[in-house]
Amino acid sequence: MTDTNTSSKILDAAETLFANQGFHATTLRQITRTAGVNLAAVHYHLGSKQALVHAVFERYLDDLNRQRLRQLENAVTEASGRRLERILEALVEPALLLGGQDDRNFARLLVRAFAENDRDLHRFVRDRYSHVMKRFAAAISEALEQAGEKKPDDAELRRQLDFIVGALTYAMTYDAGDGNPTQVAASLVRFAATALRGTHGSPALTPEPAEA
Amino acid sequence: MTDTNTSSKILDAAETLFANQGFHATTLRQITRTAGVNLAAVHYHLGSKQALVHAVFERYLDDLNRQRLRQLENAVTEASGRRLERILEALVEPALLLGGQDDRNFARLLVRAFAENDRDLHRFVRDRYSHVMKRFAAAISEALEQAGEKKPDDAELRRQLDFIVGALTYAMTYDAGDGNPTQVAASLVRFAATALRGTHGSPALTPEPAEA
DNA sequence: GTCTATACAGTGATAGAC
DNA sequence: GTCTATCACTGTATAGAC
């Protein structure tokens, strides 16, 4: 925010303007004017508007996932009764509850504008943070295995983690008036934990889905 | 597709180009050239590029939700054992399995570009199809109530339906290679049904979330 | 009413001087 | 590294022909 070099000034200005106006509506001229740098500087330092969006996105998500992993480290030491919930909270809470209202606005707009700029941004993000999701999948699998009767099927668990991330991403787009984020986070954790336990817990009662 | 009037020609050309290139990358000049009409025609008939996007979006989602409601009508007549699954299939399958590969590509891109053009497109869609979600919420509530021990809490059920829609929306953005849509649909239905039954079914075993 | 030709201000990008 | 000048192209608006 108070960085002095040109790249950081551009990133900071872009972050603020994107949060208030969205990606598409924000022009490079606005950004460079706000940052107090020349228009051409953004191309020299970042390459293109699309690359600038990537960079802003990356800086935000790097931070988010760092916090998730930190919270996950504490969660996996939890006694088995609530461990699954603690793990899911580590996934959900940094995204929904983090920071002040400004941060939440930014998160919301960032996610809302997810698909705006290029068609493979989604894939870019998924690849960049796949190790985080792998880590969560492993922790969830371990928690279920310890509490349940069998080792969860990996492919099925991956799909389910995607469902949770999808629900979370959708919830991140809520406007301020759309509901209490604390309540939403708690509901999502309960929803996900119940589904995970129910589909992996007791083989006799929950038949495997037909593997097509 | 074979409509002769100018409006339909524009909508058809836009639909195809959007599906192949995304909203943002597609220019009005491309659209009008493909449609064989004058550039100004899009403003005369639709008003703006944003309005054109709305119109294309609307035409697609009207169709999708019509099919959902039709499938829901059959689902609610199902015997109670699998009724919840049938209802969830009515929500999920038209979105994931519908039509040929072109339709699926279009659905994927449409959803991927959900937030692209204006910041309240999300809200626009939610408002326009809220009656569909109300109908599904009522059907799910009824199915749970009949099978379970108590009437589900409406606010909680609404949140959960949002989670399911979020997971579904996310799954709609999968690329062709990302997984078998039939498998994804089946997994999502099972995931959602398990969560719904588990959180609303037996009060003693599944404590209410703290209502903040 | 419907469509065409034309113009306009603003965009992202880039070559080349400093 | 930075800046100016300039480019092709964008969405939009409108005057006027059919």
Coordinates of C-alpha atoms (C1' of nucleotides) in Angstrom, one line a residue:
Chain A
M1 CA 0.0 0.0 0.0
T2 CA 2.8 2.4 0.8
D3 CA 5.4 0.8 -1.5
T4 CA 7.4 3.3 -3.4
N5 CA 8.5 1.4 -6.5
T6 CA 6.5 1.7 -9.7
S7 CA 5.3 -1.9 -9.9
S8 CA 3.9 -1.8 -6.4
K9 CA 2.3 1.6 -6.9
I10 CA 0.5 0.2 -10.0
L11 CA -0.6 -2.9 -8.2
D12 CA -1.9 -1.0 -5.2
A13 CA -3.9 1.5 -7.4
A14 CA -5.2 -1.4 -9.5
E15 CA -6.4 -3.3 -6.5
T16 CA -8.3 -0.4 -5.1
L17 CA -9.9 0.5 -8.4
F18 CA -10.8 -3.0 -9.3
A19 CA -12.5 -3.4 -6.0
N20 CA -14.6 -0.4 -6.5
Q21 CA -15.4 -0.6 -10.2
G22 CA -14.6 -4.1 -11.4
F23 CA -11.9 -5.2 -13.8
H24 CA -13.6 -4.4 -17.0
A25 CA -14.7 -0.9 -16.0
T26 CA -11.3 0.1 -14.8
T27 CA -9.0 1.6 -17.4
L28 CA -5.3 1.6 -17.4
R29 CA -5.4 5.4 -17.6
Q30 CA -7.3 5.5 -14.3
I31 CA -4.8 3.2 -12.7
T32 CA -1.7 5.1 -13.9
R33 CA -3.3 8.4 -13.0
T34 CA -4.1 7.2 -9.5
A35 CA -0.6 5.6 -9.1
G36 CA 1.0 8.7 -10.4
V37 CA 2.9 6.9 -13.1
N38 CA 3.0 7.0 -16.9
L39 CA 0.5 4.9 -18.9
A40 CA 3.3 3.0 -20.6
A41 CA 4.8 1.9 -17.3
V42 CA 2.1 -0.7 -16.8
H43 CA 3.1 -2.4 -20.1
Y44 CA 6.8 -2.1 -19.3
H45 CA 6.5 -3.5 -15.8
L46 CA 3.5 -5.9 -16.1
G47 CA 3.2 -6.5 -19.8
S48 CA -0.6 -6.0 -20.4
K49 CA -3.8 -5.3 -18.6
Q50 CA -4.5 -9.0 -18.4
A51 CA -1.1 -9.7 -16.8
L52 CA -1.8 -6.9 -14.3
V53 CA -5.1 -8.6 -13.4
H54 CA -3.3 -11.8 -12.9
A55 CA -0.7 -10.2 -10.7
V56 CA -3.4 -8.5 -8.5
F57 CA -5.3 -11.8 -8.3
E58 CA -2.2 -13.7 -7.4
R59 CA -1.1 -11.3 -4.7
Y60 CA -4.5 -11.6 -3.0
L61 CA -4.9 -15.4 -3.4
D62 CA -1.3 -16.0 -2.2
D63 CA -2.2 -14.3 1.0
L64 CA -5.5 -16.1 1.4
N65 CA -4.0 -19.5 0.9
R66 CA -1.2 -18.8 3.2
Q67 CA -3.7 -18.1 6.0
R68 CA -5.7 -21.2 5.1
L69 CA -2.7 -23.4 5.4
R70 CA -1.7 -21.8 8.7
Q71 CA -5.1 -22.4 10.1
L72 CA -5.1 -25.9 8.8
E73 CA -1.9 -26.7 10.7
N74 CA -3.8 -26.0 13.9
A75 CA -6.9 -27.9 12.8
V76 CA -5.2 -31.2 12.2
T77 CA -4.0 -31.3 15.8
E78 CA -7.6 -31.2 17.0
A79 CA -9.1 -34.2 18.8
S80 CA -11.0 -36.4 16.3
G81 CA -14.5 -35.3 17.3
R82 CA -14.5 -31.8 15.8
R83 CA -11.4 -32.2 13.6
L84 CA -13.3 -32.3 10.3
E85 CA -15.1 -29.2 11.2
R86 CA -11.9 -27.4 12.1
I87 CA -10.3 -28.4 8.8
L88 CA -13.3 -27.1 6.9
E89 CA -13.3 -23.9 8.9
A90 CA -9.6 -23.4 7.8
L91 CA -10.8 -23.6 4.2
V92 CA -13.9 -21.4 4.5
E93 CA -13.3 -18.8 7.2
P94 CA -10.3 -17.0 5.7
A95 CA -12.3 -16.6 2.5
L96 CA -15.5 -15.3 4.1
L97 CA -14.5 -13.6 7.3
L98 CA -11.1 -12.3 6.7
G99 CA -10.1 -8.7 7.3
G100 CA -12.3 -5.7 7.4
Q101 CA -15.2 -4.8 5.2
D102 CA -12.8 -3.5 2.5
D103 CA -11.1 -6.8 2.3
R104 CA -14.4 -8.6 2.0
N105 CA -15.5 -6.2 -0.7
F106 CA -12.4 -6.8 -2.6
A107 CA -12.7 -10.6 -2.2
R108 CA -16.2 -10.5 -3.4
L109 CA -15.4 -8.4 -6.4
L110 CA -12.4 -10.4 -7.3
V111 CA -14.4 -13.6 -7.3
R112 CA -17.3 -11.9 -9.1
A113 CA -14.9 -10.8 -11.8
F114 CA -13.2 -14.2 -11.9
A115 CA -14.0 -15.1 -15.5
E116 CA -13.8 -11.6 -16.9
N117 CA -10.4 -11.3 -18.5
D118 CA -9.3 -14.4 -20.1
R119 CA -10.8 -17.8 -20.4
D120 CA -8.1 -19.7 -18.7
L121 CA -7.8 -17.6 -15.5
H122 CA -9.9 -20.3 -13.8
R123 CA -7.4 -23.0 -14.8
F124 CA -4.5 -20.8 -13.9
V125 CA -5.8 -20.3 -10.4
R126 CA -6.6 -23.9 -10.0
D127 CA -3.2 -25.0 -11.1
R128 CA -1.4 -22.4 -9.0
Y129 CA -3.2 -23.5 -5.8
S130 CA -3.6 -27.2 -6.4
H131 CA -1.1 -28.0 -3.7
V132 CA -3.3 -26.2 -1.2
M133 CA -6.3 -28.3 -2.2
K134 CA -4.2 -31.5 -2.2
R135 CA -3.3 -30.6 1.4
F136 CA -6.9 -30.1 2.4
A137 CA -8.0 -33.3 0.6
A138 CA -5.3 -35.3 2.5
A139 CA -6.3 -33.8 5.8
I140 CA -10.0 -34.5 5.3
S141 CA -9.3 -38.0 4.1
E142 CA -7.2 -38.6 7.2
A143 CA -9.9 -37.2 9.5
L144 CA -12.6 -39.3 7.9
E145 CA -10.5 -42.4 7.9
Q146 CA -9.7 -42.1 11.6
A147 CA -13.4 -41.5 12.5
G148 CA -15.0 -43.7 9.9
E149 CA -14.8 -47.3 8.7
K150 CA -12.9 -47.1 5.5
K151 CA -10.5 -44.9 3.5
P152 CA -12.4 -42.4 1.3
D153 CA -12.2 -42.8 -2.4
D154 CA -9.7 -40.2 -3.6
A155 CA -11.5 -39.2 -6.8
E156 CA -14.8 -38.9 -5.1
L157 CA -13.3 -36.8 -2.3
R158 CA -11.7 -34.5 -4.9
R159 CA -15.0 -33.9 -6.6
Q160 CA -16.6 -33.2 -3.2
L161 CA -13.9 -30.7 -2.3
D162 CA -14.6 -29.0 -5.6
F163 CA -18.3 -28.8 -4.6
I164 CA -17.3 -27.1 -1.4
V165 CA -15.0 -24.7 -3.1
G166 CA -17.7 -23.9 -5.6
A167 CA -20.2 -23.3 -2.8
L168 CA -17.7 -21.1 -1.1
T169 CA -16.8 -19.1 -4.2
Y170 CA -20.5 -18.5 -4.8
A171 CA -20.9 -17.4 -1.2
M172 CA -18.0 -15.0 -1.6
T173 CA -20.0 -13.1 -4.2
Y174 CA -22.8 -12.2 -1.7
D175 CA -23.4 -8.6 -1.2
A176 CA -23.1 -7.1 2.2
G177 CA -26.9 -7.3 2.7
D178 CA -27.1 -10.9 1.6
G179 CA -26.5 -12.5 4.9
N180 CA -24.3 -12.7 7.9
P181 CA -20.9 -14.1 6.8
T182 CA -20.4 -15.8 10.1
Q183 CA -23.7 -17.6 9.7
V184 CA -22.9 -18.5 6.1
A185 CA -19.5 -19.9 7.1
A186 CA -21.0 -21.9 9.9
S187 CA -23.8 -23.3 7.7
L188 CA -21.3 -24.2 5.0
V189 CA -19.0 -26.0 7.4
R190 CA -21.9 -28.0 8.8
F191 CA -23.3 -28.8 5.3
A192 CA -20.0 -30.0 4.1
A193 CA -19.0 -32.0 7.2
T194 CA -22.4 -33.7 7.1
A195 CA -22.1 -34.6 3.5
L196 CA -18.5 -35.9 3.9
R197 CA -19.3 -38.0 6.9
G198 CA -22.5 -39.3 5.3
T199 CA -20.9 -40.3 2.0
H200 CA -17.7 -41.8 3.4
G201 CA -18.6 -42.9 6.8
S202 CA -20.7 -46.1 6.7
P203 CA -20.4 -48.2 3.5
A204 CA -23.5 -50.2 4.2
L205 CA -25.8 -47.2 4.5
T206 CA -24.3 -45.1 1.8
P207 CA -23.8 -47.1 -1.4
E208 CA -21.0 -46.0 -3.7
P209 CA -22.0 -44.0 -6.7
A210 CA -21.8 -46.0 -9.9
E211 CA -18.3 -45.2 -11.3
A212 CA -19.1 -44.5 -15.0
Chain B
M1 CA -30.7 -20.1 -35.5
T2 CA -32.6 -19.8 -38.7
D3 CA -34.7 -16.9 -37.7
T4 CA -34.9 -14.2 -40.3
N5 CA -35.6 -11.0 -38.4
T6 CA -32.7 -8.8 -37.4
S7 CA -33.0 -9.2 -33.6
S8 CA -32.9 -13.0 -33.8
K9 CA -30.0 -12.9 -36.3
I10 CA -28.0 -10.7 -33.8
L11 CA -28.9 -12.9 -30.9
D12 CA -27.9 -16.1 -32.7
A13 CA -24.6 -14.7 -34.0
A14 CA -23.8 -13.3 -30.5
E15 CA -24.6 -16.7 -28.8
T16 CA -22.2 -18.5 -31.1
L17 CA -19.4 -16.0 -30.9
F18 CA -19.8 -15.6 -27.1
A19 CA -19.5 -19.4 -26.8
N20 CA -16.3 -19.5 -28.7
Q21 CA -14.6 -16.4 -27.5
G22 CA -16.2 -15.2 -24.4
F23 CA -18.2 -12.0 -23.9
H24 CA -15.4 -9.6 -23.5
A25 CA -13.4 -10.8 -26.5
T26 CA -16.3 -10.6 -28.8
T27 CA -16.9 -7.3 -30.5
L28 CA -20.1 -5.9 -31.8
R29 CA -18.5 -5.6 -35.2
Q30 CA -17.8 -9.3 -35.3
I31 CA -21.4 -10.0 -34.3
T32 CA -23.0 -7.7 -36.8
R33 CA -20.6 -8.9 -39.6
T34 CA -21.6 -12.5 -38.8
A35 CA -25.2 -11.7 -38.6
G36 CA -25.1 -9.8 -41.8
V37 CA -26.6 -6.6 -40.3
N38 CA -25.4 -3.1 -39.7
L39 CA -23.5 -2.2 -36.6
A40 CA -26.1 0.3 -35.5
A41 CA -28.8 -2.4 -35.6
V42 CA -27.6 -3.9 -32.3
H43 CA -28.2 -0.5 -30.6
Y44 CA -31.5 0.0 -32.3
H45 CA -32.9 -3.4 -31.4
L46 CA -31.1 -4.2 -28.2
G47 CA -29.8 -0.9 -26.8
S48 CA -26.3 -1.7 -25.9
K49 CA -23.7 -4.5 -25.7
Q50 CA -24.6 -5.1 -22.1
A51 CA -28.3 -5.4 -23.0
L52 CA -27.4 -7.9 -25.7
V53 CA -25.5 -10.0 -23.2
H54 CA -28.5 -9.9 -20.9
A55 CA -30.8 -11.0 -23.8
V56 CA -28.6 -13.9 -24.8
F57 CA -28.2 -14.9 -21.2
E58 CA -31.9 -14.7 -20.6
R59 CA -32.8 -16.8 -23.6
Y60 CA -30.5 -19.6 -22.5
L61 CA -31.5 -19.6 -18.8
D62 CA -35.2 -19.4 -19.6
D63 CA -34.8 -22.6 -21.5
L64 CA -32.7 -24.2 -18.8
N65 CA -35.1 -23.4 -16.0
R66 CA -38.1 -24.5 -18.1
Q67 CA -36.5 -27.9 -18.3
R68 CA -35.7 -28.0 -14.6
L69 CA -39.3 -27.2 -13.7
R70 CA -40.6 -29.9 -16.1
Q71 CA -38.3 -32.5 -14.6
L72 CA -39.2 -31.3 -11.1
E73 CA -42.9 -32.0 -11.8
N74 CA -42.1 -35.7 -12.3
A75 CA -39.7 -35.9 -9.4
V76 CA -42.2 -34.8 -6.8
T77 CA -44.5 -37.7 -7.7
E78 CA -41.7 -40.2 -6.9
A79 CA -42.1 -42.5 -3.9
S80 CA -40.5 -41.0 -0.8
G81 CA -37.3 -43.2 -0.8
R82 CA -35.6 -41.6 -3.8
R83 CA -37.7 -38.5 -4.1
L84 CA -35.0 -36.2 -2.7
E85 CA -32.5 -37.5 -5.2
R86 CA -35.0 -37.1 -8.1
I87 CA -35.6 -33.5 -7.1
L88 CA -31.9 -32.7 -6.9
E89 CA -31.4 -34.4 -10.3
A90 CA -34.0 -32.0 -11.7
L91 CA -31.9 -29.1 -10.5
V92 CA -28.5 -30.5 -11.6
E93 CA -28.9 -32.6 -14.7
P94 CA -30.3 -30.0 -17.1
A95 CA -27.4 -27.8 -16.2
L96 CA -24.7 -30.4 -16.6
L97 CA -25.9 -32.9 -19.1
L98 CA -28.1 -30.8 -21.4
G99 CA -27.8 -31.0 -25.1
G100 CA -24.8 -31.7 -27.2
Q101 CA -21.2 -30.6 -26.7
D102 CA -22.0 -27.2 -28.2
D103 CA -24.7 -26.6 -25.6
R104 CA -22.3 -27.7 -22.8
N105 CA -19.6 -25.4 -24.1
F106 CA -22.0 -22.6 -24.2
A107 CA -23.3 -23.3 -20.7
R108 CA -19.7 -23.4 -19.4
L109 CA -18.7 -20.1 -21.1
L110 CA -21.9 -18.5 -20.1
V111 CA -21.3 -19.3 -16.5
R112 CA -17.6 -18.6 -16.7
A113 CA -18.5 -15.1 -18.0
F114 CA -21.1 -14.7 -15.4
A115 CA -19.7 -11.6 -13.8
E116 CA -18.1 -10.1 -16.8
N117 CA -20.2 -7.4 -18.1
D118 CA -21.9 -5.6 -15.3
R119 CA -21.7 -6.1 -11.6
D120 CA -25.3 -6.8 -11.0
L121 CA -25.8 -9.5 -13.6
H122 CA -25.5 -12.0 -10.8
R123 CA -28.3 -10.2 -9.0
F124 CA -30.3 -9.8 -12.2
V125 CA -30.2 -13.6 -12.7
R126 CA -31.0 -14.4 -9.1
D127 CA -34.0 -12.2 -9.1
R128 CA -35.3 -13.4 -12.5
Y129 CA -35.2 -17.0 -11.5
S130 CA -35.9 -16.7 -7.8
H131 CA -39.3 -18.4 -8.3
V132 CA -37.6 -21.5 -9.6
M133 CA -35.4 -21.7 -6.5
K134 CA -38.4 -21.1 -4.3
R135 CA -40.1 -24.0 -6.0
F136 CA -37.1 -26.3 -5.5
A137 CA -36.8 -25.2 -1.8
A138 CA -40.4 -26.0 -1.2
A139 CA -40.1 -29.4 -2.9
I140 CA -37.0 -30.3 -0.9
S141 CA -38.6 -29.1 2.3
E142 CA -41.6 -31.3 1.7
A143 CA -39.5 -34.3 0.8
L144 CA -37.4 -33.9 3.9
E145 CA -40.4 -33.3 6.1
Q146 CA -42.2 -36.4 4.9
A147 CA -39.1 -38.6 5.4
G148 CA -37.7 -36.9 8.5
E149 CA -38.8 -35.9 11.9
K150 CA -39.3 -32.2 11.7
K151 CA -39.9 -29.4 9.2
P152 CA -36.6 -28.0 7.9
D153 CA -35.7 -24.4 8.9
D154 CA -36.5 -22.3 5.9
A155 CA -33.5 -19.9 6.2
E156 CA -31.1 -22.7 6.6
L157 CA -32.5 -24.6 3.7
R158 CA -32.2 -21.5 1.5
R159 CA -28.6 -21.2 2.4
Q160 CA -28.0 -24.8 1.6
L161 CA -29.7 -24.5 -1.7
D162 CA -27.4 -21.7 -2.5
F163 CA -24.4 -23.9 -1.7
I164 CA -25.8 -26.5 -4.1
V165 CA -26.3 -24.0 -6.8
G166 CA -22.8 -22.6 -6.1
A167 CA -21.2 -26.1 -6.4
L168 CA -23.3 -26.7 -9.6
T169 CA -22.3 -23.3 -11.1
Y170 CA -18.6 -24.1 -10.4
A171 CA -19.0 -27.6 -11.9
M172 CA -20.5 -26.0 -15.0
T173 CA -17.2 -24.3 -15.7
Y174 CA -15.4 -27.5 -16.0
D175 CA -13.6 -28.0 -19.3
A176 CA -14.4 -31.0 -21.4
G177 CA -11.4 -32.9 -20.0
D178 CA -12.2 -32.1 -16.4
G179 CA -14.3 -35.1 -15.7
N180 CA -17.3 -37.1 -16.9
P181 CA -20.4 -34.8 -16.5
T182 CA -22.6 -37.8 -15.7
Q183 CA -20.3 -38.7 -12.9
V184 CA -20.1 -35.2 -11.6
A185 CA -23.9 -34.9 -11.6
A186 CA -24.3 -38.1 -9.7
S187 CA -21.7 -37.2 -7.1
L188 CA -23.2 -33.8 -6.6
V189 CA -26.7 -35.2 -6.1
R190 CA -25.4 -37.7 -3.6
F191 CA -23.4 -35.1 -1.8
A192 CA -26.3 -32.7 -1.5
A193 CA -28.9 -35.3 -0.6
T194 CA -26.6 -36.6 2.1
A195 CA -26.0 -33.2 3.6
L196 CA -29.7 -32.3 3.5
R197 CA -30.8 -35.5 5.1
G198 CA -28.0 -35.3 7.7
T199 CA -28.6 -31.7 8.7
H200 CA -32.4 -31.8 8.8
G201 CA -33.2 -35.4 9.5
S202 CA -32.5 -36.2 13.1
P203 CA -32.5 -33.2 15.5
A204 CA -30.8 -35.1 18.3
L205 CA -27.8 -36.1 16.3
T206 CA -27.4 -32.9 14.3
P207 CA -27.5 -29.8 16.5
E208 CA -28.8 -26.6 14.9
P209 CA -26.1 -24.1 14.0
A210 CA -26.0 -21.2 16.3
E211 CA -28.2 -18.6 14.8
A212 CA -26.1 -15.4 15.1
Chain C
dG1 C1' -40.4 1.6 -38.0
dT2 C1' -36.1 -0.2 -39.8
dC3 C1' -31.8 0.3 -41.4
dT4 C1' -27.3 2.6 -43.2
dA5 C1' -23.3 5.5 -43.2
dT6 C1' -20.5 8.1 -40.6
dA7 C1' -18.4 10.3 -36.7
dC8 C1' -16.7 10.5 -31.9
dA9 C1' -14.4 10.0 -27.6
dG10 C1' -11.9 6.7 -25.2
dT11 C1' -9.4 2.1 -25.0
dG12 C1' -5.1 -1.0 -24.8
dA13 C1' -0.9 -1.3 -27.0
dT14 C1' 3.7 0.1 -28.9
dA15 C1' 7.8 2.3 -31.2
dG16 C1' 11.3 5.4 -30.3
dA17 C1' 13.3 9.5 -28.0
dC18 C1' 15.4 10.7 -23.7
Chain D
dG1 C1' 13.5 2.9 -16.7
dT2 C1' 10.5 6.5 -18.1
dC3 C1' 7.9 9.4 -21.2
dT4 C1' 5.6 11.2 -25.4
dA5 C1' 3.2 10.5 -29.5
dT6 C1' 0.6 7.7 -32.1
dC7 C1' -1.8 3.6 -33.7
dA8 C1' -5.8 0.5 -34.7
dC9 C1' -9.9 -0.6 -32.6
dT10 C1' -13.7 -0.3 -29.3
dG11 C1' -18.7 0.8 -27.8
dT12 C1' -21.8 4.4 -28.6
dA13 C1' -24.6 8.1 -30.9
dT14 C1' -27.1 10.3 -34.5
dA15 C1' -28.6 12.2 -39.0
dG16 C1' -30.9 10.8 -42.7
dA17 C1' -32.3 7.2 -46.4
dC18 C1' -35.8 3.8 -47.3

